[in-house]
PDB file of N, CA and C in Angstrom:
ATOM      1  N   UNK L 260      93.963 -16.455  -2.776  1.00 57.00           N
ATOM      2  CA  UNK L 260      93.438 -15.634  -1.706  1.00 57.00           C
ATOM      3  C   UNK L 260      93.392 -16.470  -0.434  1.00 57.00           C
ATOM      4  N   UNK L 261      93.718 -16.467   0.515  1.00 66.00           N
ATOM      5  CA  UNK L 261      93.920 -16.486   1.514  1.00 66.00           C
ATOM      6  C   UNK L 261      92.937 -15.780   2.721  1.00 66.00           C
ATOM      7  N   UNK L 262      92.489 -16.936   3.462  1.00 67.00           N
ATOM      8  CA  UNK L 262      91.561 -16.569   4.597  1.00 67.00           C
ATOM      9  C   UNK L 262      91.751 -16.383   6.221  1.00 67.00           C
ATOM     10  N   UNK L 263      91.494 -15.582   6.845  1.00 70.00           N
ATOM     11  CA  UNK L 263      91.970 -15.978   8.025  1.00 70.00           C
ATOM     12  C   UNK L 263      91.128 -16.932   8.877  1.00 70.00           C
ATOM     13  N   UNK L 264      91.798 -18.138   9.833  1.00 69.00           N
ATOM     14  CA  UNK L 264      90.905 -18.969  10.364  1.00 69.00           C
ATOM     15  C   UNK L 264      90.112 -18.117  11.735  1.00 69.00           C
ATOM     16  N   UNK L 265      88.943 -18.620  11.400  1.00 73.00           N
ATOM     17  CA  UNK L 265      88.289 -18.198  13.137  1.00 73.00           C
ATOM     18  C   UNK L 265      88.384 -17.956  14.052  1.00 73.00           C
ATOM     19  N   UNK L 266      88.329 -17.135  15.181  1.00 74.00           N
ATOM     20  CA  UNK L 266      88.577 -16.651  16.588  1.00 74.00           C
ATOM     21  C   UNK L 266      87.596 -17.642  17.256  1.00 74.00           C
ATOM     22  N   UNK L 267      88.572 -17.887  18.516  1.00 78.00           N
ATOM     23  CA  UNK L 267      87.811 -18.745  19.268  1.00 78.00           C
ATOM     24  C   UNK L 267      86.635 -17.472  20.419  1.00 78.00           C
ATOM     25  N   UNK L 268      85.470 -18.047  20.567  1.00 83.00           N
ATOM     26  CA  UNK L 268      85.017 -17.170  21.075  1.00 83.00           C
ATOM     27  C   UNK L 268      85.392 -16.243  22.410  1.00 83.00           C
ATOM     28  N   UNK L 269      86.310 -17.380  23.084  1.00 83.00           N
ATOM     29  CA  UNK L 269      87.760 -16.980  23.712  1.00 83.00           C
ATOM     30  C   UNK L 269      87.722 -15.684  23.905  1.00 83.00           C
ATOM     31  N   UNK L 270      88.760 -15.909  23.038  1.00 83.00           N
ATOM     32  CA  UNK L 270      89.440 -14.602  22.043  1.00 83.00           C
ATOM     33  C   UNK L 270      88.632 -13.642  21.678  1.00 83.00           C
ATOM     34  N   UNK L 271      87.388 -13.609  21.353  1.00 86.00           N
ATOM     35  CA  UNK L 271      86.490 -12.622  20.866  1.00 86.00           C
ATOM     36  C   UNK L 271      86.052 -11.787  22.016  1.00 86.00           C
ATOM     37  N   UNK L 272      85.685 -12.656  23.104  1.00 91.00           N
ATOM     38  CA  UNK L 272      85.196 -12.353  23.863  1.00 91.00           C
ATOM     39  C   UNK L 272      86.121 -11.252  25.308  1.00 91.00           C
ATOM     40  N   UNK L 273      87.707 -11.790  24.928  1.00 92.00           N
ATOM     41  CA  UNK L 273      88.792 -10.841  25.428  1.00 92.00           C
ATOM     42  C   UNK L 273      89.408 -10.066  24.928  1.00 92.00           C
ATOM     43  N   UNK L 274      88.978  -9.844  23.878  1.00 91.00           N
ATOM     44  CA  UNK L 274      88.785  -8.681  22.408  1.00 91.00           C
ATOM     45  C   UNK L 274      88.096  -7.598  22.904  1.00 91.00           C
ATOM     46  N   UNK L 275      86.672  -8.046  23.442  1.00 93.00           N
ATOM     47  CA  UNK L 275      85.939  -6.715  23.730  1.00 93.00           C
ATOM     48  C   UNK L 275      85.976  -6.364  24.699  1.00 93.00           C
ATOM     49  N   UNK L 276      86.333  -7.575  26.119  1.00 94.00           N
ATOM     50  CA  UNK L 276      86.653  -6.989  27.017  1.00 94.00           C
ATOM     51  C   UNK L 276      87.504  -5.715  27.099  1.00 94.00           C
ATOM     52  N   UNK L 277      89.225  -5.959  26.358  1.00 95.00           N
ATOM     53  CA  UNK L 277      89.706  -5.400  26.248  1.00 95.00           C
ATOM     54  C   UNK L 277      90.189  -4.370  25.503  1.00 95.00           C
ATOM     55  N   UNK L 278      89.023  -3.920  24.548  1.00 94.00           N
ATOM     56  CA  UNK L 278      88.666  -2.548  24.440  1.00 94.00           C
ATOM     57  C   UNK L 278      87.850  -1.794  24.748  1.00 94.00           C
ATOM     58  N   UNK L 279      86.436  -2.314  25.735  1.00 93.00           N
ATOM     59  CA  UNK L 279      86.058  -1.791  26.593  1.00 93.00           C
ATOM     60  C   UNK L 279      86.829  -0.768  27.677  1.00 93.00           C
ATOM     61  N   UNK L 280      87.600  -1.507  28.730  1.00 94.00           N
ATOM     62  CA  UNK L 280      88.470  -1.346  29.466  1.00 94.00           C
ATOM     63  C   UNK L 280      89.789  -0.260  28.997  1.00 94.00           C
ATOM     64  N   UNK L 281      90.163  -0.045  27.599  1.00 94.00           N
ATOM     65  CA  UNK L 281      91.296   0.126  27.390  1.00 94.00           C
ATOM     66  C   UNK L 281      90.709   1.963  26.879  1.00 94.00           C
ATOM     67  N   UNK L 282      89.423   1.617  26.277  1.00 92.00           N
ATOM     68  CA  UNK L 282      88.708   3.185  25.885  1.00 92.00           C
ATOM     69  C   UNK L 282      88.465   3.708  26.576  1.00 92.00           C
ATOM     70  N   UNK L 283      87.609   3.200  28.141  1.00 92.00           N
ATOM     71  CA  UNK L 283      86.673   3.552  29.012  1.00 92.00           C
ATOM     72  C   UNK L 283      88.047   4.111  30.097  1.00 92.00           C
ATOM     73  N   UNK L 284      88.823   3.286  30.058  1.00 92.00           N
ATOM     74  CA  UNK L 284      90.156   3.846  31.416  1.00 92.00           C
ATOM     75  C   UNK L 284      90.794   5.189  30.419  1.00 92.00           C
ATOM     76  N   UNK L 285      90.855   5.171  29.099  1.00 92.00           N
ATOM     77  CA  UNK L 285      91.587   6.409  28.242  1.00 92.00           C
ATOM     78  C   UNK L 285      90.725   7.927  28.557  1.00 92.00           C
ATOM     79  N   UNK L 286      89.084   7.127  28.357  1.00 90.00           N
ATOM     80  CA  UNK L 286      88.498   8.424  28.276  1.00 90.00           C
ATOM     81  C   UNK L 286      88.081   8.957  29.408  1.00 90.00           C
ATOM     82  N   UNK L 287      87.841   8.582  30.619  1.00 91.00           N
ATOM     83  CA  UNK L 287      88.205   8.380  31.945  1.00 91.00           C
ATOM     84  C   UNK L 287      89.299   9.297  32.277  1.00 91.00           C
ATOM     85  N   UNK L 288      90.417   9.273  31.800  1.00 91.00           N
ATOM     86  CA  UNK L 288      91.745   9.851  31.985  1.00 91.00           C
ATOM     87  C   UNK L 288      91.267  11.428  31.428  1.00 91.00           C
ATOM     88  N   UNK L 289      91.171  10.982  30.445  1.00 89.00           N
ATOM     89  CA  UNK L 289      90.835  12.339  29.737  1.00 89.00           C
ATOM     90  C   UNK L 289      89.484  13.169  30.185  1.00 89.00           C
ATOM     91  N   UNK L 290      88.906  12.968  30.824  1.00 89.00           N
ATOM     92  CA  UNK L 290      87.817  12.994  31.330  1.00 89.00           C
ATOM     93  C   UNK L 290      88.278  13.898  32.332  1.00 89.00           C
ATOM     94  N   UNK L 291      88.925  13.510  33.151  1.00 90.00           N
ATOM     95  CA  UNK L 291      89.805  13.670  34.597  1.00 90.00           C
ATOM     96  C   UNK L 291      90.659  15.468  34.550  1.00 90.00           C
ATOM     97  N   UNK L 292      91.468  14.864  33.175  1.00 91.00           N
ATOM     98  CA  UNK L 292      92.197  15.741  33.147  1.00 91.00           C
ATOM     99  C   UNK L 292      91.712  17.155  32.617  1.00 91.00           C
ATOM    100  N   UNK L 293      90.637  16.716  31.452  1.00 90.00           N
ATOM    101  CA  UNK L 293      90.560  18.373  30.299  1.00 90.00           C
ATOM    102  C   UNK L 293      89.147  18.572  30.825  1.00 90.00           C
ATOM    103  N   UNK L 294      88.391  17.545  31.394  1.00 86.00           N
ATOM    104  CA  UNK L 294      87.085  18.354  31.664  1.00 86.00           C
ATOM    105  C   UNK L 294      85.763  17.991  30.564  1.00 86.00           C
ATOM    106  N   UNK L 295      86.217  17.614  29.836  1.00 77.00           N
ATOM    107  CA  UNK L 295      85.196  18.071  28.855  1.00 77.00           C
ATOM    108  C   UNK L 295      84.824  16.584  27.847  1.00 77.00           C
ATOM    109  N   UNK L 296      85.703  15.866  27.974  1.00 74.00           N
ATOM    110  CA  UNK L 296      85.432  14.179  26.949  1.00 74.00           C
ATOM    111  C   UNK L 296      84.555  13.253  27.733  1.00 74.00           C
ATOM    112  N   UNK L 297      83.824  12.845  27.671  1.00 74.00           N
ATOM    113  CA  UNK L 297      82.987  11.784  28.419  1.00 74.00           C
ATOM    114  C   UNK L 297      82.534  11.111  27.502  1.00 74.00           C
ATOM    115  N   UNK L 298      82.898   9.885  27.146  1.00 76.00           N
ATOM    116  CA  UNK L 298      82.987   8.981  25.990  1.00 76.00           C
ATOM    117  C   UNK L 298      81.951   7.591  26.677  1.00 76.00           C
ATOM    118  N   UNK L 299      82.784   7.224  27.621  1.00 76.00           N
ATOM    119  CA  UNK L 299      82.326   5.770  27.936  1.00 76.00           C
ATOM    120  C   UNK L 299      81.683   6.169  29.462  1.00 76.00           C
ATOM    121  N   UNK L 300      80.800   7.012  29.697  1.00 77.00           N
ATOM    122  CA  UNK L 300      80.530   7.128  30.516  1.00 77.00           C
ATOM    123  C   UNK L 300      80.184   6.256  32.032  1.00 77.00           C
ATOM    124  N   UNK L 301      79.981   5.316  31.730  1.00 83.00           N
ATOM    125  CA  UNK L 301      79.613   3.939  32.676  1.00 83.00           C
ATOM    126  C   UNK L 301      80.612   3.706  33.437  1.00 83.00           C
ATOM    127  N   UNK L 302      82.069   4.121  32.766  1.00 83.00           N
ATOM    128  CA  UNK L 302      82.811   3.416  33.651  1.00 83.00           C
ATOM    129  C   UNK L 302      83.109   4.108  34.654  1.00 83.00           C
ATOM    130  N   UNK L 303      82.425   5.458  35.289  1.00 82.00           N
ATOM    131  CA  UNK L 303      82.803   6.174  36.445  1.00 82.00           C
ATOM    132  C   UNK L 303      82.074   5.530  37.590  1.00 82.00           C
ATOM    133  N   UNK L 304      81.553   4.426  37.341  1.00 88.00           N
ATOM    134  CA  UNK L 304      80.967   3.712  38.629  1.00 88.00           C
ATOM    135  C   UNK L 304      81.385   2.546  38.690  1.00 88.00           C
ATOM    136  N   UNK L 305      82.392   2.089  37.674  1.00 88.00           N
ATOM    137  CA  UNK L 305      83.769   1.281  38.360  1.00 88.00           C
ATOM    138  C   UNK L 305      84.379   1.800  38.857  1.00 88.00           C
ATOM    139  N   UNK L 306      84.942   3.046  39.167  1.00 90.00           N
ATOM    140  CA  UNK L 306      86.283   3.459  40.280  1.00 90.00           C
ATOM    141  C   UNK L 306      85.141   3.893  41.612  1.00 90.00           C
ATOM    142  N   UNK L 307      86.567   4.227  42.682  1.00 91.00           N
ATOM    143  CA  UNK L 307      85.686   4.441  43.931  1.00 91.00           C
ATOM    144  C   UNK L 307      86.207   6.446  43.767  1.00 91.00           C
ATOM    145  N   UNK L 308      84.971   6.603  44.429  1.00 91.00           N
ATOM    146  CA  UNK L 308      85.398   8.015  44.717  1.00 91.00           C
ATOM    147  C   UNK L 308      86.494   8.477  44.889  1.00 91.00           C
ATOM    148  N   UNK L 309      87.454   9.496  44.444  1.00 92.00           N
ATOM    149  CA  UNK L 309      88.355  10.310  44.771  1.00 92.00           C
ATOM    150  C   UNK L 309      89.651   9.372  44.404  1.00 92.00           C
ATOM    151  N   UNK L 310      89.446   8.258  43.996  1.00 94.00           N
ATOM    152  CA  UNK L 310      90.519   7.838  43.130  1.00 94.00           C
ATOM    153  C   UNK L 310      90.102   7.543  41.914  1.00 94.00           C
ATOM    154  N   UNK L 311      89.408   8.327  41.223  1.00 92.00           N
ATOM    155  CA  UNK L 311      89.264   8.435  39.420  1.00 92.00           C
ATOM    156  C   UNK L 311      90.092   7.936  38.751  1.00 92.00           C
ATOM    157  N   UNK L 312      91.741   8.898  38.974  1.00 94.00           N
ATOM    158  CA  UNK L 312      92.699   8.848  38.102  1.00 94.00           C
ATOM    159  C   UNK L 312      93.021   7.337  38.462  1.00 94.00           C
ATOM    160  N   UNK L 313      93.555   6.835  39.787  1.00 96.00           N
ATOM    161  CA  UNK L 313      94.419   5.900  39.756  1.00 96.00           C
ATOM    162  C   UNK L 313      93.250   4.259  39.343  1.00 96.00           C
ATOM    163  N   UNK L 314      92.089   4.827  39.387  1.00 95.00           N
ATOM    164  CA  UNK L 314      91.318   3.780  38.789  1.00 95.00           C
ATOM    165  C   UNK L 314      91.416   3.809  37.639  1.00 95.00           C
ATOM    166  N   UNK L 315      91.342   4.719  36.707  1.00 94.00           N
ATOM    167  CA  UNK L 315      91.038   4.469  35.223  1.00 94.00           C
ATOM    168  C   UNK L 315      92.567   4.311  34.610  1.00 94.00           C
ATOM    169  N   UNK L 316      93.895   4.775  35.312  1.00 96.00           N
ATOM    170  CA  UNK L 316      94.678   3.574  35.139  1.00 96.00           C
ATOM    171  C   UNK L 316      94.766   2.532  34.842  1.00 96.00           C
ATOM    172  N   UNK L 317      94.484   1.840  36.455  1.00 96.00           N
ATOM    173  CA  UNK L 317      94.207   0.702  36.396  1.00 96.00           C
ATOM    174  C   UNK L 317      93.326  -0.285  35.626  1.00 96.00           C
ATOM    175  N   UNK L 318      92.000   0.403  35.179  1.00 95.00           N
ATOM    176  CA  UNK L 318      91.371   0.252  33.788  1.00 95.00           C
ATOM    177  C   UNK L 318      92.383  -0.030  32.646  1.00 95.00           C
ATOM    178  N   UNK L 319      92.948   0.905  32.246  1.00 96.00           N
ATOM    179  CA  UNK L 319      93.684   0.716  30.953  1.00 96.00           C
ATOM    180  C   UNK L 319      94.581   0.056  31.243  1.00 96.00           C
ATOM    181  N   UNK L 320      95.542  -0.253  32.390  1.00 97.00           N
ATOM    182  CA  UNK L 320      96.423  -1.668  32.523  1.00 97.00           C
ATOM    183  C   UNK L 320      96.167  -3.023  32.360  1.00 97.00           C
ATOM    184  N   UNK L 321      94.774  -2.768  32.726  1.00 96.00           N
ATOM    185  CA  UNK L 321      93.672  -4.210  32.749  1.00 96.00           C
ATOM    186  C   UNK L 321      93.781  -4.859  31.587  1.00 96.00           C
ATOM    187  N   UNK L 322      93.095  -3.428  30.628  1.00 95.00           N
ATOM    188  CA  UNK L 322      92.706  -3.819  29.663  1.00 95.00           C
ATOM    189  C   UNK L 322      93.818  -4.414  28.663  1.00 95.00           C
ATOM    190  N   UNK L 323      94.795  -4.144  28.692  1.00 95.00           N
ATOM    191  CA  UNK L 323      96.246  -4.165  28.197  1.00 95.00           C
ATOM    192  C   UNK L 323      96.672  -5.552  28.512  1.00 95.00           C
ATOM    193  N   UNK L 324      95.994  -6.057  29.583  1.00 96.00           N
ATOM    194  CA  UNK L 324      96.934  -7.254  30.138  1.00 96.00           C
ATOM    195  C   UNK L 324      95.656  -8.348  29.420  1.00 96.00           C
ATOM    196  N   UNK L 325      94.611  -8.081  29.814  1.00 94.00           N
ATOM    197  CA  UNK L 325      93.660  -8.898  28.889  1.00 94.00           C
ATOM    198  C   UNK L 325      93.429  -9.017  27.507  1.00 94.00           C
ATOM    199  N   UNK L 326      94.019  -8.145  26.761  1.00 92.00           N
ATOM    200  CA  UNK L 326      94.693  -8.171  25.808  1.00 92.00           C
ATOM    201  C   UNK L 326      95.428  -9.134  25.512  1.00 92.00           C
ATOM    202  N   UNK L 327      96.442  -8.704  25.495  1.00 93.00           N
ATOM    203  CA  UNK L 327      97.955  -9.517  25.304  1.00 93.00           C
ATOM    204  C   UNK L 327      97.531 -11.353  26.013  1.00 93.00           C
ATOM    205  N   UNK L 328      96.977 -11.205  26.844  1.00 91.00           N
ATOM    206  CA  UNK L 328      96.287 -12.895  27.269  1.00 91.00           C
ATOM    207  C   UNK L 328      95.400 -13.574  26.384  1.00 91.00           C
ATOM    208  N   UNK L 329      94.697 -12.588  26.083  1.00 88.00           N
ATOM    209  CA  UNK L 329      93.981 -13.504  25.044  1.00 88.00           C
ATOM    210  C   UNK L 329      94.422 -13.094  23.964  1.00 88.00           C
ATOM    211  N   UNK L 330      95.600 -12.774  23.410  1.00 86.00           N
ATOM    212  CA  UNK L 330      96.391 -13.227  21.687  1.00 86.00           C
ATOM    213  C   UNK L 330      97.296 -14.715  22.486  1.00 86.00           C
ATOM    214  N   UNK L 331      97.552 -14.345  23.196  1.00 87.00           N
ATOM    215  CA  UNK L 331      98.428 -15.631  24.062  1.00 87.00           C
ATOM    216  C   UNK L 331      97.526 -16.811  23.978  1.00 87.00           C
ATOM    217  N   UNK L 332      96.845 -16.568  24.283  1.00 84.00           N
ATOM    218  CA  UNK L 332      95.615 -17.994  24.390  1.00 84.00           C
ATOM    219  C   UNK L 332      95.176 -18.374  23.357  1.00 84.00           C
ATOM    220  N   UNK L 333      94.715 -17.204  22.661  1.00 82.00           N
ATOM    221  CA  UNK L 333      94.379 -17.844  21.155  1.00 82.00           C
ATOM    222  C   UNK L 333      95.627 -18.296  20.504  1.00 82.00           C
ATOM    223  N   UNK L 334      96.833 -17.952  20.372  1.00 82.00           N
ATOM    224  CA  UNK L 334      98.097 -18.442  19.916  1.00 82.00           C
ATOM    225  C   UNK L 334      98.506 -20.103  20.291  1.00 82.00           C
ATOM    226  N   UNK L 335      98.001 -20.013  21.481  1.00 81.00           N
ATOM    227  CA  UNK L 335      98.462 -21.113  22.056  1.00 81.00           C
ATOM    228  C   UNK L 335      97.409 -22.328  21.728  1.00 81.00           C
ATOM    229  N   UNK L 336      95.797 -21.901  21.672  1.00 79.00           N
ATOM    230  CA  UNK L 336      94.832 -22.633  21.044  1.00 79.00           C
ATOM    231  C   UNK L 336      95.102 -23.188  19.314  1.00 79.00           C
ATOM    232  N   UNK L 337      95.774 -22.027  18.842  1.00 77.00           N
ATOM    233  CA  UNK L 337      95.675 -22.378  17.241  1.00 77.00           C
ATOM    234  C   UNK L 337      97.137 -23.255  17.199  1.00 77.00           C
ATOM    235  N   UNK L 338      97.690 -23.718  18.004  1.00 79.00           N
ATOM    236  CA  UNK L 338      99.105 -24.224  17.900  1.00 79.00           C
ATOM    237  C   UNK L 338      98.638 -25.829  18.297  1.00 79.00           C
ATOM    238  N   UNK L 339      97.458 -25.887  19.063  1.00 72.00           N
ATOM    239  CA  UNK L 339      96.868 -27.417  19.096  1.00 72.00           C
ATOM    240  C   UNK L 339      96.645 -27.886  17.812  1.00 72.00           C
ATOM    241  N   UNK L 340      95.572 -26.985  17.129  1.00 64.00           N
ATOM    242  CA  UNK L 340      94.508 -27.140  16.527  1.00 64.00           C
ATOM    243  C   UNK L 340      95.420 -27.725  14.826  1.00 64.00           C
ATOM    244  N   UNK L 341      95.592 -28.700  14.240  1.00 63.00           N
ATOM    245  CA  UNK L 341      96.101 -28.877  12.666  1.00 63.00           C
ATOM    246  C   UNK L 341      95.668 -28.125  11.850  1.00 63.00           C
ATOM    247  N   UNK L 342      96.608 -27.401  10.854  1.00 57.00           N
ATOM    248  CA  UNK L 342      95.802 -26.576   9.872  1.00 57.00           C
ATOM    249  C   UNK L 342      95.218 -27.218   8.682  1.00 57.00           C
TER     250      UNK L 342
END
């Protein structure tokens, strides 16, 4: 059996960023569009007025890019580290 090694808190910590960001810009969208989903409510006081949509975009691009950075980072951390 086989374990997986530890997340650096790094990584954990751009984990939640980036599903914060990646739910909150989705439901946001959806929010926008059908009227009726309000999931992550908080994040309508990250965008500025009257650009909703192109904010909660930009939310979910965020979140996408902070993502993919921190598997990068942690990749690049566990490539120091000897197993």
């Amino acid at each position: 059996m086989t374990s997986t090694p530890a997340r650096s808190p790094l990584a954990a910590l751009s984990g939640l960023l980036c599903f914060v960001l990646v739910v909150g810009g989705v439901s946001g969208l959806l929010h926008e569009w059908l009227g009726w989903i309000r999931f992550m409510g908080f994040v309508r006081f990250l965008v500025p007025e009257g650009y909703e949509v192109y904010g909660y975009v930009v939310m979910t691009a965020l979140g996408g890019a902070v993502g993919v950075a921190g598997v990068a980072g942690d990749a690049l951390a566990r490539r120091g580290r000897p197993s």
